[in-house]
Coordinates of C-alpha atoms in Angstrom, one line a residue:
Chain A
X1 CA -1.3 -2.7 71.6
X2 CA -4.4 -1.4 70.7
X3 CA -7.3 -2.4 72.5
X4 CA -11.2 -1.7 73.8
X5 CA -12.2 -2.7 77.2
X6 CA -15.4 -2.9 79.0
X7 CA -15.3 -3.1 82.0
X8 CA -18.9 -5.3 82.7
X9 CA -19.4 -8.3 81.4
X10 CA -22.6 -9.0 82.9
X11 CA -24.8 -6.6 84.2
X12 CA -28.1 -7.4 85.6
X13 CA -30.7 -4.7 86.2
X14 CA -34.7 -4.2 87.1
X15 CA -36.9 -3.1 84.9
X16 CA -36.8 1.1 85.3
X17 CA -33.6 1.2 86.5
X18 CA -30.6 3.4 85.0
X19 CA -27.6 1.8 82.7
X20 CA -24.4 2.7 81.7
X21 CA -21.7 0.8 80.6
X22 CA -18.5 1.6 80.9
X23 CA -15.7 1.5 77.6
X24 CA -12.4 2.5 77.4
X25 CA -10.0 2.3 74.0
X26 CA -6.1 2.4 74.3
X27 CA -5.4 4.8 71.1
X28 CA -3.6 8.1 70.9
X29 CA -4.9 9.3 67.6
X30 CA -7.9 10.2 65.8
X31 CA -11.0 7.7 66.4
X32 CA -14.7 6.9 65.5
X33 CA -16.6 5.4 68.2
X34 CA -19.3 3.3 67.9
X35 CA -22.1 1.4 70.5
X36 CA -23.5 -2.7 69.1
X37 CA -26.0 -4.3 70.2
X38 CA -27.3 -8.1 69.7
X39 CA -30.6 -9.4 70.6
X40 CA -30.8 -12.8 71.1
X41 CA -30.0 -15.2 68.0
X42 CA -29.6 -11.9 65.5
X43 CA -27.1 -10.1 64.3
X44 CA -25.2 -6.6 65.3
X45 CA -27.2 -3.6 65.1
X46 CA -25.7 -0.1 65.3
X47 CA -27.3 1.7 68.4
X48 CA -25.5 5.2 68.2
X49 CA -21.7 6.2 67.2
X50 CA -19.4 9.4 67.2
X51 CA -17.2 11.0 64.6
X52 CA -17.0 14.5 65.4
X53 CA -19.0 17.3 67.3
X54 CA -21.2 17.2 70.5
X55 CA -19.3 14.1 72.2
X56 CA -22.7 13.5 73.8
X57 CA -24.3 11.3 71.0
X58 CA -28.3 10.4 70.9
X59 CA -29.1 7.0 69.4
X60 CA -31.7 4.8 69.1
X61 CA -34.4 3.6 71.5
X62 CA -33.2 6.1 74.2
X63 CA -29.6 5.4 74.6
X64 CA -27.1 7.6 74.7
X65 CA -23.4 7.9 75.2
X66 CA -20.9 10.3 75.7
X67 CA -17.7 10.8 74.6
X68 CA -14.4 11.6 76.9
X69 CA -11.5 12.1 75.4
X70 CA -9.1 13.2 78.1
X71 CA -10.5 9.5 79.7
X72 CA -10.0 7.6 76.5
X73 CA -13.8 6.6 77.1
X74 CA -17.0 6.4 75.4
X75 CA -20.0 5.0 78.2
X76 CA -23.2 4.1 76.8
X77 CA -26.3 5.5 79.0
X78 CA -29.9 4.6 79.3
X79 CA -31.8 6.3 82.1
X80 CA -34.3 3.1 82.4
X81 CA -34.4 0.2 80.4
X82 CA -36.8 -2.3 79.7
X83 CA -36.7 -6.4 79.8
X84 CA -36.8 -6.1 76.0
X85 CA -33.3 -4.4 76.1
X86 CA -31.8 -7.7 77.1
X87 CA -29.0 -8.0 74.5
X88 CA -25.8 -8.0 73.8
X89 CA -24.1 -4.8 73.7
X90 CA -20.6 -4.2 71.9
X91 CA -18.5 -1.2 72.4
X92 CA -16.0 -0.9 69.0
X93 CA -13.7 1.9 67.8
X94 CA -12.2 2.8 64.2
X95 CA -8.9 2.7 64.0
X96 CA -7.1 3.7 60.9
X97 CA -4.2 1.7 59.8
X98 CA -1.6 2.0 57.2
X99 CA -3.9 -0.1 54.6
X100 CA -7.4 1.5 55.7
X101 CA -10.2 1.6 58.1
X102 CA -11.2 -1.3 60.6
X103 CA -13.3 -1.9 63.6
X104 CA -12.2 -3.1 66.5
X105 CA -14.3 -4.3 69.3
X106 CA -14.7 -4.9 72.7
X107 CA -15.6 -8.2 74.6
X108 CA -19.1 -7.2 74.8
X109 CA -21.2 -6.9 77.6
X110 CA -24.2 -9.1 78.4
X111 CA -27.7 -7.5 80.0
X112 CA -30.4 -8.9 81.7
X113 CA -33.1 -7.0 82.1
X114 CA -35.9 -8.7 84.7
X115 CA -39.4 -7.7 85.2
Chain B
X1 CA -33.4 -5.2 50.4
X2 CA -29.7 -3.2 50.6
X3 CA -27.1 -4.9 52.3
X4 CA -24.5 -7.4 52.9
X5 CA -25.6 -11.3 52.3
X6 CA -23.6 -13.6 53.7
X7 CA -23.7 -17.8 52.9
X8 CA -24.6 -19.9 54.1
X9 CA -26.3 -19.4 56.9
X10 CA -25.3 -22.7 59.2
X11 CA -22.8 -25.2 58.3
X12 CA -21.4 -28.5 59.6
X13 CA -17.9 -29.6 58.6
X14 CA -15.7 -32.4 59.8
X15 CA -12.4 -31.5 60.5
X16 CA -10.0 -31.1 57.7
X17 CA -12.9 -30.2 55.2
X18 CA -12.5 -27.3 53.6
X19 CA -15.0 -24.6 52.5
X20 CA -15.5 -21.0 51.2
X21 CA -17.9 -18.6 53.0
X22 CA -19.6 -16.1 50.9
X23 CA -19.9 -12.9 51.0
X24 CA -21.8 -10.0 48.7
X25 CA -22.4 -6.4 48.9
X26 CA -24.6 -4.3 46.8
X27 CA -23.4 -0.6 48.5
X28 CA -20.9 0.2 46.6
X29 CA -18.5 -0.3 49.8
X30 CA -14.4 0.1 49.4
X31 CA -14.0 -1.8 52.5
X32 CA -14.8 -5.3 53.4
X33 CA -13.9 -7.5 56.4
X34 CA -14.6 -10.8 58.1
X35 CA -15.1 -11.4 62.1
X36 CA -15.7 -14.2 64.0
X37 CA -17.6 -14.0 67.4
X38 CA -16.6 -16.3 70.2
X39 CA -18.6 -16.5 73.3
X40 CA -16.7 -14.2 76.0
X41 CA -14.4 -12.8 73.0
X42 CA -16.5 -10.0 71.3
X43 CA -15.6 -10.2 67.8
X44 CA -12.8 -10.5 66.4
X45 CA -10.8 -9.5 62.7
X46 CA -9.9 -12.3 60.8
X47 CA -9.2 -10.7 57.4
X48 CA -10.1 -7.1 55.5
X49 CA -9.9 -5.7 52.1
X50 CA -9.5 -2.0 52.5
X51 CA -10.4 -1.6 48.6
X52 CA -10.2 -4.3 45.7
X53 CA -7.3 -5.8 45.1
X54 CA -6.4 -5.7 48.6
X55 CA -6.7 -7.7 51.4
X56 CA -4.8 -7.3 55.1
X57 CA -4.6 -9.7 58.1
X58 CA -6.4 -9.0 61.3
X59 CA -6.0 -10.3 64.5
X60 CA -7.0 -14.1 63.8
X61 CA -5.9 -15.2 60.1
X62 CA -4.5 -18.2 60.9
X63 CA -5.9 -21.2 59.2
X64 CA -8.2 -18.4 56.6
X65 CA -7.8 -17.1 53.5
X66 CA -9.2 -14.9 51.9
X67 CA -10.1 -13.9 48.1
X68 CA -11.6 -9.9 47.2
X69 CA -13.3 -11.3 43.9
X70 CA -14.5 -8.0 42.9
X71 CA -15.8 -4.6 44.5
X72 CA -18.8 -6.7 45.4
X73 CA -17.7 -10.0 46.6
X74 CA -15.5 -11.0 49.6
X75 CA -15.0 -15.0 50.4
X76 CA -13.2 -16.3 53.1
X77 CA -11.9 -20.1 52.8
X78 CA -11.3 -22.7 55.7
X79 CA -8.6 -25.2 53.8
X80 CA -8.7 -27.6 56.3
X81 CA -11.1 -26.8 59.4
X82 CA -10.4 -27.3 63.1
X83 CA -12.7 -27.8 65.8
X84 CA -11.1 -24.2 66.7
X85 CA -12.7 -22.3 63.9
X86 CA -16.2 -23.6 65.3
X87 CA -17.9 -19.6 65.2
X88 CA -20.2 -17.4 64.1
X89 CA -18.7 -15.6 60.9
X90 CA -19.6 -12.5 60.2
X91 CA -18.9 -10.3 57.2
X92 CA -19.1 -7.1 56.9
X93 CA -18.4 -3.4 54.3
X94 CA -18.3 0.2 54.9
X95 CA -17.3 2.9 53.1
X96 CA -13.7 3.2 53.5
X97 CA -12.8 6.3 54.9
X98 CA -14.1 5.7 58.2
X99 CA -16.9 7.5 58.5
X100 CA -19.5 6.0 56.5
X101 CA -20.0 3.2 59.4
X102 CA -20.1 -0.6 59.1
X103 CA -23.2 -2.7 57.6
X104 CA -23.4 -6.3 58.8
X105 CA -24.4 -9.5 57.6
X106 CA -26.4 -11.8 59.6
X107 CA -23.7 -14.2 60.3
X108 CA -22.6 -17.9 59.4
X109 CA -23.0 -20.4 62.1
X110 CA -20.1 -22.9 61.8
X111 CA -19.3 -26.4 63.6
X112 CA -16.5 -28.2 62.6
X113 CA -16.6 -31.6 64.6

């Protein structure tokens, strides 16, 4: 079946130090790749996604993520978060079916950032 | 403000009430779908409606349904609610052809006791 893992589901960092979080999808053909995130009590904001191109993809507030296709995997990056980075952070892919487009997500992967 | 509005935004049901969630979009989207989120469980597809006058089943449909009113609207009805289908809900359009992304609502919080 088709699926997206990640791999942490909690992940508990300083204040300065590096991120990544790890995602993997279980699909042979063509994907869209996308990076969530959910701040406390709101709702899903896009942070960066992939369609084509540079597989290294720049999104918002510094994170990044890069896309491996011979590994199935799309890891999000941040070289040094801050406390207000505590969130939520979903990893979902694309997957076209015989009736259309839908989005398909991961478990999601819960940060704590501490002073 | 552009977007996807979803109602209401809490709700309380005892079980075997029903209700209809609503859901509008003023993008001009094809596509339209519901998730729930589930602590531990990411979210999950309930319904979509890859264009109007079409819906599909996700990976959780049991005990929704679901009604693609017009290119706008998108409900999905609880006919008789379980303690199970206690959730956040949301809803949710795109494009259609994959690569226009996803726009979000801001989610229904649900109890059913």
């Amino acid at each position: 079946a088709q699926s997206v893992s990640q791999h942490n589901h909690h992940v508990i960092l300083s204040e300065a130090a590096s991120l990544e979080l790890g995602c993997n999808y279980s699909y042979g053909g063509t994907v869209n790749l996308f990076w969530y995130v959910q701040y406390p009590g709101q709702h899903l904001q896009l942070l960066l996604k992939y369609f084509s191109g540079d597989p290294l993809v720049k999104g918002i507030k510094g994170f990044e993520a890069e896309f491996i296709k011979s590994k199935f995997s799309f890891n999000l990056r941040k070289p040094s978060v801050q406390w207000s980075d505590t969130a939520e952070y979903f990893c979902a892919v694309d997957l076209d079916s015989n009736s259309g487009y839908a989005l398909n997500f991961g478990k999601g992967t819960s940060l704590l950032v501490t002073p | 403000n552009a977007g996807v509005t979803q109602t209401p935004k809490f709700q309380v049901l005892k079980t075997g009430q029903s209700m209809t969630l609503q859901c509008a979009q003023d993008m001009n989207h094809n596509s339209m779908y519901w998730y729930r989120q589930d602590p531990g469980m990411g979210l999950r597809l309930i319904y979509y409606s890859a264009s109007e006058g079409t819906t599909d089943k996700g990976e959780v449909p049991n005990g929704y349904n679901v009604s693609r009113l017009n290119k706008r609207e998108f409900s999905l009805r609880l006919e008789s609610a379980a303690p199970s289908q206690t959730s956040v809900y949301f809803c949710a359009s795109s494009g259609g052809a994959g690569n226009y992304g996803y726009t979000f609502g801001s989610g229904t919080r649900l109890t059913v006791v």
